[in-house]
Coordinates of C-alpha atoms and ligand atoms in Angstrom, one line a residue:
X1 CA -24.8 -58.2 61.6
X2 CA -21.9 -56.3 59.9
X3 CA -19.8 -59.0 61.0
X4 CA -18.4 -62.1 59.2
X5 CA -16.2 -64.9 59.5
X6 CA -15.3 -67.3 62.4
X7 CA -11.6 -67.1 63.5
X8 CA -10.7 -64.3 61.4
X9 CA -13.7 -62.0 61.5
X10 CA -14.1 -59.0 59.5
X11 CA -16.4 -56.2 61.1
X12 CA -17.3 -53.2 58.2
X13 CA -18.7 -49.7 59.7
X14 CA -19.6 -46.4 57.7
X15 CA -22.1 -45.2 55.5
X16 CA -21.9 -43.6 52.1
X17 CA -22.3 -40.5 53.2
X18 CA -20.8 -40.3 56.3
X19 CA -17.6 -39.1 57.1
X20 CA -15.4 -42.5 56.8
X21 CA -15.8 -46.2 55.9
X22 CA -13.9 -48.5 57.9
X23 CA -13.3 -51.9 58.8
X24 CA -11.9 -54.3 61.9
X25 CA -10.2 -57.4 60.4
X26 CA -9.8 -59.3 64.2
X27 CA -7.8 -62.2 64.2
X28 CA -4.8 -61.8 61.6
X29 CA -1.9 -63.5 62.2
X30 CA 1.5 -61.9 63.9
X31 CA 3.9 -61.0 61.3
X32 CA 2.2 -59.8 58.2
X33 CA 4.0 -57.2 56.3
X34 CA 1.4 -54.4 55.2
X35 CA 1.4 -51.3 54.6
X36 CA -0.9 -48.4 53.2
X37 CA 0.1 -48.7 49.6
X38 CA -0.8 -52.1 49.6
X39 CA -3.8 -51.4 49.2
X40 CA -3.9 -48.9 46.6
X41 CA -4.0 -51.7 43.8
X42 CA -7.1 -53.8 44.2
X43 CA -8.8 -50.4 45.9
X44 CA -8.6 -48.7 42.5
X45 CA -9.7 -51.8 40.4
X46 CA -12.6 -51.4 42.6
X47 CA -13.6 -47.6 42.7
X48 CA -15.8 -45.4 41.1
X49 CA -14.7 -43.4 38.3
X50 CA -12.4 -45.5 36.2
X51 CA -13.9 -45.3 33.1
X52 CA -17.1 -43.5 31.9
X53 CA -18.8 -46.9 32.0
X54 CA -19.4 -46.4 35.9
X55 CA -20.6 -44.1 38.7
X56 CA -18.4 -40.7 38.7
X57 CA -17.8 -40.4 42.3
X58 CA -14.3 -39.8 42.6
X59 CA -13.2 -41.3 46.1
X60 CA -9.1 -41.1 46.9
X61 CA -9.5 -44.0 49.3
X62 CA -6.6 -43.9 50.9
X63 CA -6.5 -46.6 53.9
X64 CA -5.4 -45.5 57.3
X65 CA -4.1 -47.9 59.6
X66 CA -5.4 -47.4 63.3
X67 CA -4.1 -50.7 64.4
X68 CA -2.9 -53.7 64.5
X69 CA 0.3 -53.0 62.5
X70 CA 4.0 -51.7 63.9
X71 CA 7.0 -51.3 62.1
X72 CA 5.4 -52.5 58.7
X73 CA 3.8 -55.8 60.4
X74 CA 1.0 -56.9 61.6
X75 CA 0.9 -57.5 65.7
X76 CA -1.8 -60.1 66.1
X77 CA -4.0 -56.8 67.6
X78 CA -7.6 -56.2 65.5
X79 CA -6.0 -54.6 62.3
X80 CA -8.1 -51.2 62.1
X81 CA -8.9 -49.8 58.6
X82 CA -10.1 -46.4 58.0
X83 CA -11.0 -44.3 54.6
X84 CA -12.2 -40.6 54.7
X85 CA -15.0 -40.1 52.6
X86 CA -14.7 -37.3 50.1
X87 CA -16.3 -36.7 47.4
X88 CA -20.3 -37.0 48.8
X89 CA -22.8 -35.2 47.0
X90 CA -25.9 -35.7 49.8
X91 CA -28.6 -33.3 47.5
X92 CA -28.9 -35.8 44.6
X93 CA -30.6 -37.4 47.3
X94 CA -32.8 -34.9 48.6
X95 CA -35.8 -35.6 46.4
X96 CA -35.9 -39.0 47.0
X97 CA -35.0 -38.6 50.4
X98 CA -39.3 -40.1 51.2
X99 CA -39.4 -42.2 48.2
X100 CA -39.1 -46.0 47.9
X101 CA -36.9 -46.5 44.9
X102 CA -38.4 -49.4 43.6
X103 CA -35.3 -52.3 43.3
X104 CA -33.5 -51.3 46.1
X105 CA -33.2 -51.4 50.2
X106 CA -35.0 -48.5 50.7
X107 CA -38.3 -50.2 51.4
X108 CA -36.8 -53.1 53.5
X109 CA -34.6 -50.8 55.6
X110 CA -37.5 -48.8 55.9
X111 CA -39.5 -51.3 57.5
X112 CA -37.0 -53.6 59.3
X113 CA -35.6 -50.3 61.7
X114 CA -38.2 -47.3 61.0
X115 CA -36.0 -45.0 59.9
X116 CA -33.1 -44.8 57.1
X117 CA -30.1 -42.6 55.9
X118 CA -31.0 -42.3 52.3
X119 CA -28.2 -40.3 51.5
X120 CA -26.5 -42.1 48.7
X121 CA -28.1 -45.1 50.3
X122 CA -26.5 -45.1 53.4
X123 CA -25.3 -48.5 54.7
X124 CA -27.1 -50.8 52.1
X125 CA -24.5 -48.4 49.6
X126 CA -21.9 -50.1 47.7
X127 CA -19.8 -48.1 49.0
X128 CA -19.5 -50.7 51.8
X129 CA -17.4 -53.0 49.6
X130 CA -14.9 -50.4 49.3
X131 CA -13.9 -52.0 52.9
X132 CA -14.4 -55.6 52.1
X133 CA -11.6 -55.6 49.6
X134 CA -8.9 -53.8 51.9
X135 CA -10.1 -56.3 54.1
X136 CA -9.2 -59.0 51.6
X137 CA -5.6 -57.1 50.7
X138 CA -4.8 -58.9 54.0
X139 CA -5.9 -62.0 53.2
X140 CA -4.7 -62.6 50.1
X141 CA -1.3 -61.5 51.1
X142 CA -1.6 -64.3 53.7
X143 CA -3.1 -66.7 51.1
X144 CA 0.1 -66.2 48.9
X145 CA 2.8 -65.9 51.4
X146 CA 1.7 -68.7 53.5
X147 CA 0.2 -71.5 51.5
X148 CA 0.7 -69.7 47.8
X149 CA -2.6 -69.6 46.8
X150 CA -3.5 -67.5 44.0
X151 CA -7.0 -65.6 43.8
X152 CA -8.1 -63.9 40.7
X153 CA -11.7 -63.0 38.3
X154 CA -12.9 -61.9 35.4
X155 CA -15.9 -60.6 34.2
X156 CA -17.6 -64.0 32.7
X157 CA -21.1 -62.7 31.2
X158 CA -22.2 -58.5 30.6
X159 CA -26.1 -58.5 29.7
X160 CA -26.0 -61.4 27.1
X161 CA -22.6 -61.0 25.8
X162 CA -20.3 -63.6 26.9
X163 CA -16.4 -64.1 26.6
X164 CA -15.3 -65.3 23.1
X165 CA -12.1 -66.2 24.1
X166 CA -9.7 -66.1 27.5
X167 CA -6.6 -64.7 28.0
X168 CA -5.5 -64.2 32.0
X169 CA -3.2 -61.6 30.5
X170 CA -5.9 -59.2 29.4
X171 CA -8.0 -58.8 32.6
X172 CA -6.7 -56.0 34.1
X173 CA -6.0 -53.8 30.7
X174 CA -10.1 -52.9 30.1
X175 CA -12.5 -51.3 32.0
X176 CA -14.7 -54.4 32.0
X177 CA -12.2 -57.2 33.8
X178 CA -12.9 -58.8 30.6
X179 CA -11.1 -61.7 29.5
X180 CA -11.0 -61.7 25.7
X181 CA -9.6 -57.9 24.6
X182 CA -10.9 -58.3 20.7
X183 CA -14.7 -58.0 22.4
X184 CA -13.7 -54.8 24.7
X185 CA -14.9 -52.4 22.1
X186 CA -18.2 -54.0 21.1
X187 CA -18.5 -53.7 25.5
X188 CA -17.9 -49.6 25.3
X189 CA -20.3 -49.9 22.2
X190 CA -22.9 -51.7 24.0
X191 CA -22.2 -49.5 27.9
X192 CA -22.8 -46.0 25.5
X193 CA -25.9 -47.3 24.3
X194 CA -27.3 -48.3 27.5
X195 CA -26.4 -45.4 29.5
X196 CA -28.0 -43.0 26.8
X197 CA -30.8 -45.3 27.3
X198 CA -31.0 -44.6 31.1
X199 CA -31.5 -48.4 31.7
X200 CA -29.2 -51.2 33.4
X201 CA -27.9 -54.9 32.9
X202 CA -26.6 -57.3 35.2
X203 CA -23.2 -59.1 35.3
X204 CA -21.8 -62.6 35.9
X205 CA -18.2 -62.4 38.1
X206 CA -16.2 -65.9 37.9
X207 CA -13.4 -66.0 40.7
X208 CA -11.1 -68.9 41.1
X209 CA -8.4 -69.8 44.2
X210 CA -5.5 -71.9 42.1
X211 CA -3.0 -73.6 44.9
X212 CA -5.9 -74.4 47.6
X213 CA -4.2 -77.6 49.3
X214 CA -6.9 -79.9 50.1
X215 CA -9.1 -80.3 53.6
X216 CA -9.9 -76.6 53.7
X217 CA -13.6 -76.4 55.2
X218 CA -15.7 -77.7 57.6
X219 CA -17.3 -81.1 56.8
X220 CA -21.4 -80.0 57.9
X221 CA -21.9 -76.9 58.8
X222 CA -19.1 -73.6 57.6
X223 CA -19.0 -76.0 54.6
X224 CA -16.2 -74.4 52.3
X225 CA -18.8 -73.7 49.8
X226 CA -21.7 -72.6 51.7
X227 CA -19.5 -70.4 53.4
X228 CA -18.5 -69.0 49.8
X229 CA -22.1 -68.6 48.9
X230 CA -23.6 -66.9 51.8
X231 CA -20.2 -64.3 51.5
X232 CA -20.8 -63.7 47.8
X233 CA -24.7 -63.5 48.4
X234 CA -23.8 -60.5 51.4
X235 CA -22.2 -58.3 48.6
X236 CA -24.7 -56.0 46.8
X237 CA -27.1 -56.4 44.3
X238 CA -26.3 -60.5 44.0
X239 CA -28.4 -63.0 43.3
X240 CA -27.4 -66.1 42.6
X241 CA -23.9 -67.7 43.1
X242 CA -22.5 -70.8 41.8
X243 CA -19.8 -73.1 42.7
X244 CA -17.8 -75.2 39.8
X245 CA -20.9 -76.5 37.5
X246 CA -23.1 -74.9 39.7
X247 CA -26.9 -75.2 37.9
X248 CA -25.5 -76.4 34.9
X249 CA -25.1 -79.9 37.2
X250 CA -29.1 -80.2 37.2
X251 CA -28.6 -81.3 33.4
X252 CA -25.8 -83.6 34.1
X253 CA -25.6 -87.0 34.7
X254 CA -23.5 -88.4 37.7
X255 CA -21.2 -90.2 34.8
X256 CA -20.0 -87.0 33.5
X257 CA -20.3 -84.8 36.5
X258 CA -18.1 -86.9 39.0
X259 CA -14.6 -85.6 38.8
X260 CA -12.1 -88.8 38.7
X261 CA -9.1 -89.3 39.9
X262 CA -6.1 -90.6 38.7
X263 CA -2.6 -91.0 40.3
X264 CA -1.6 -88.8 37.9
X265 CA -4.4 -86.0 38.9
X266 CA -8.2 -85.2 38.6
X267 CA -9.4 -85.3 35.0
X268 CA -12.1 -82.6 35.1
X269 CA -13.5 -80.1 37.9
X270 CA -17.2 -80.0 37.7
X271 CA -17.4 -79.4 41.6
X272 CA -15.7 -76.4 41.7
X273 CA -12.9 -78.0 43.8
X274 CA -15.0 -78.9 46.5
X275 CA -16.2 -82.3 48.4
X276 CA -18.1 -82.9 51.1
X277 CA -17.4 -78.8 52.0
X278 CA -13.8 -79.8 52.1
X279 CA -11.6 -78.3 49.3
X280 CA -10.1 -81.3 47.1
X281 CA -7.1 -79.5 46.3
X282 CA -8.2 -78.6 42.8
X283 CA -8.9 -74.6 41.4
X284 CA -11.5 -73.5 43.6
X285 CA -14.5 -71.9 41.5
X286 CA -16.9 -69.5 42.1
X287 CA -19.1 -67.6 39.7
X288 CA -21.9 -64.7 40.7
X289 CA -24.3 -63.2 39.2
X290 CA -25.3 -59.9 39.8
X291 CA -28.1 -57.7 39.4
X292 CA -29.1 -55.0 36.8
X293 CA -28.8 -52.1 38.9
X294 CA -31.6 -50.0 40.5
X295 CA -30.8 -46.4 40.3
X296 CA -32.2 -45.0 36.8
X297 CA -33.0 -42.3 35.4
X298 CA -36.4 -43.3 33.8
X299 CA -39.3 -42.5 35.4
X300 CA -41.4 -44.7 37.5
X301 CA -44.3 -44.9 39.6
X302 CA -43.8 -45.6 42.8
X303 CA -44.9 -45.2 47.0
X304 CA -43.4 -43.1 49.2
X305 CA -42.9 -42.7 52.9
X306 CA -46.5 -41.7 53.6
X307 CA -47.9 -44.3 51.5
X308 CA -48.9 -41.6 48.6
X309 CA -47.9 -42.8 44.5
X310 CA -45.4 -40.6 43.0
X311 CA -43.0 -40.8 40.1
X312 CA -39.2 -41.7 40.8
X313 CA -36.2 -40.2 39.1
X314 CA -32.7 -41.0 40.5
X315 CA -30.4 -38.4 39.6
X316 CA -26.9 -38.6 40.2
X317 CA -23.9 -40.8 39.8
X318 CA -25.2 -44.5 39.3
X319 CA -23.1 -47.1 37.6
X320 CA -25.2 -48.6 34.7
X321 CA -23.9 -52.1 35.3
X322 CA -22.7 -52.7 38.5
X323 CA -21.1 -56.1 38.1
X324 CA -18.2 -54.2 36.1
X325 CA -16.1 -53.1 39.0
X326 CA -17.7 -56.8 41.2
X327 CA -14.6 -58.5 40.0
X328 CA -12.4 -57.1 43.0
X329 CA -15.0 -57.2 45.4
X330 CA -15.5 -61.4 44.8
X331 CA -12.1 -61.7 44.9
X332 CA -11.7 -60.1 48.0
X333 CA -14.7 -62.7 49.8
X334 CA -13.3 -65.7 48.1
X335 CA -10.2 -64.6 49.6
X336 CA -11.2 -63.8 53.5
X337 CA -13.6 -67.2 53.3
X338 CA -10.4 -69.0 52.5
X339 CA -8.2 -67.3 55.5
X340 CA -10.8 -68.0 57.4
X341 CA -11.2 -71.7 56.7
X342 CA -7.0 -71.9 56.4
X343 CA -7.0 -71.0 60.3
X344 CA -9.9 -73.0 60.8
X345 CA -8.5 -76.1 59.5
X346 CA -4.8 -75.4 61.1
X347 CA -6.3 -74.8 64.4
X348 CA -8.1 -78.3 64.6
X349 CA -6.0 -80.2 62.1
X350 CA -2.4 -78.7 61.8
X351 CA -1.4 -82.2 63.9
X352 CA -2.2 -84.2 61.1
X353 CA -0.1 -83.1 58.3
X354 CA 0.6 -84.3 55.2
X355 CA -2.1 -87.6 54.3
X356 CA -1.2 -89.5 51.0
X357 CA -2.3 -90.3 48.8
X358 CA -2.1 -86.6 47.3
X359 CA -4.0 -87.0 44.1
X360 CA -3.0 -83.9 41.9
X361 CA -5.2 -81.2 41.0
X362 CA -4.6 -81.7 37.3
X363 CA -4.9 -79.6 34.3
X364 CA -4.5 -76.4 36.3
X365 CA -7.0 -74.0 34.9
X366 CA -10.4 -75.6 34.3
X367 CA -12.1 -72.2 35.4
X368 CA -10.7 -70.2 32.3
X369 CA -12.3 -72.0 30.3
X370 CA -15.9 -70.8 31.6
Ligands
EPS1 C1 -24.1 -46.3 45.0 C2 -24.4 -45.1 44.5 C3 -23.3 -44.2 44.1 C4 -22.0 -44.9 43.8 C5 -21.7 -45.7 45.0 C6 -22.7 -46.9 45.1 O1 -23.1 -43.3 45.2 P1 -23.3 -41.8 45.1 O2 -24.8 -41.6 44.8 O3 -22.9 -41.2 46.4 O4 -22.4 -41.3 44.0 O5 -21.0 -43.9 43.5 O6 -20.4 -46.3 44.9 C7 -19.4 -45.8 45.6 C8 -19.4 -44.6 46.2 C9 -18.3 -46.7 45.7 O7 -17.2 -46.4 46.3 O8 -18.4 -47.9 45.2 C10 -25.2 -47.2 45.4 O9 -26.4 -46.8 45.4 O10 -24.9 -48.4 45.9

């Protein structure tokens, strides 16, 4: 499936190395004021080749709207998305072009359709999230405009290094989404050394929604947060996602853990803003951990298409830590799960309205605190 989401359903095509990425965002809304340059903000917090810390592809991506949109708003027509692909470099990939790199999709899409672009990893290619976050442009223009809701991350964990401090303010002035700027040169530090190394680390993204009203989601199944984990768990190189306390809970006990209300608001947000799979009107929390990634440069043995061991070197342009440019891309699900669930909820509930009472959400940012 390259399809996701129930009545607002995002559809990504393209590979790496083909001529354009591209995505169908079916089910917007009439009247939503986008344009191209809309895009360019969260698109470049994304891409590669912001910093020496990641891959050195240097993409414009520059969205074309097909459809969906006249005069400057959108129609209520699929909204059509479209980026060229520019800067390809297929021959880093020749070599490896029969080779399973150990780590990565290679083997799997190998075996699941009997065949595979390998150039720059084709579909299973990062590359594809390039799409999911103009797709989530939309959305979170929609969140805010509509319902003022609020999305936003940081980079909450690098290898073993974790934030010392938090400031909102610093997030998008380093390289690293990093929330405490006094740490941001111990981070280059600690990137040089590991890319002169050749290895990898992985990442933990947090991404919170502030403004969620409650009785967003779907009480059994398309539970608000099982929808939020299987759309952070489709982005690359993830493996493991946690909402509010998340494994931290297995320690707890109930008496700390419950999140009680008072008229005047909810004292404490172990659950991530989330009940039953309905959202409680509190910051909705996510946090994701990703991956070290796969493409080295050292040396290893490995099998390739024929079944023969051979040693595998990935040459190219591989970022050493691939959760560093995540923090977009999680916003950007968090955001479309929440649209999604928005309509959802005003489709079958919009009749009943306002229900008292409306317990506050409390102190506001539980999530920085992480
Ligand atoms: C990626 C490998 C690299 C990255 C790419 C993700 O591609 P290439 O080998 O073609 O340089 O640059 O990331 C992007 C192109 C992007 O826009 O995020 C991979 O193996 O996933």
């Amino acid at each position: 499936m390259n399809t996701f989401g129930h009545l607002l359903r995002v559809t990504t095509f393209g590979e790496s190395h083909g001529p354009a990425i591209g995505c169908v965002v079916d089910g917007c809304p009439p009247g939503i004021a986008i344009a191209p340059a809309d895009f360019a903000h969260d698109l470049k917090r994304r891409a590669t080749g912001n910093s020496r810390h990641v891959s050195q592809r240097h993409e414009a991506d520059e969205v074309e709207i097909l459809s969906g949109v006249y005069e400057g708003v959108t129609t209520g027509a699929p909204v059509a998305l479209l980026i060229r692909n520019t800067d390809q470099r297929s021959k880093d990939y020749d070599a490896i072009a029969r080779q399973f790199r150990p780590g990565h999709a290679d083997y799997t899409y190998w075996q699941k359709y009997g065949t595979r672009d390998p150039r720059g990893g084709g579909r299973s290619s990062a590359r594809e999230t390039t799409m999911r976050v103009a797709a989530g442009v939309i959305a979170k223009k929609w969140l805010a405009d509509r319902h003022g809701v609020r999305v936003r991350g940081w980079l909450s964990q690098l290898g073993d290094v974790v934030p010392a401090g938090f400031d909102a303010g610093v997030v998008d002035t380093n390289p690293f989404f990093w929330p405490h700027a006094p740490q941001v040169d111990a981070l280059e530090r600690y990137m040089d050394a590991l890319r002169k190394s050749g290895d990898s680390v992985g990442a933990r993204v947090t991404v919170v929604a502030d403004g969620v009203p409650p009785g967003w989601g779907e009480p059994i199944y398309g539970k608000l947060d099982g929808e939020l984990a299987a759309a952070m768990m489709s982005i690359n190189a993830v493996k493991g996602v946690e909402i509010g306390d998340g494994f931290a809970s297995v320690a707890q006990h109930g008496s700390l853990h419950r999140d009680v209300m008072t008229p005047a608001g909810f004292q404490s947000n172990h659950a991530g803003g989330i009940l039953g799979g309905i959202s409680t009107g509190q910051q909705v929390l996510v946090s994701v951990a990703f991956k070290p990634t796969s493409s080295l440069r050292l040396p290893v043995a490995g099998v390739d298409v024929d079944g023969n061991v051979v040693d595998i070197v990935t040459t190219g342009r591989h970022d050493p830590c691939v959760g560093i440019r995540a923090t977009p891309i999680c916003e950007a699900m968090l955001a479309l799960v929440l649209m999604d669930q928005a309509l959802r909820h005003r489709a079958q509930c919009g009749d009943v309205g306002d229900v008292s009472p409306r317990v506050p959400a409390g102190l506001a940012d539980f999530g920085d605190k992480r």
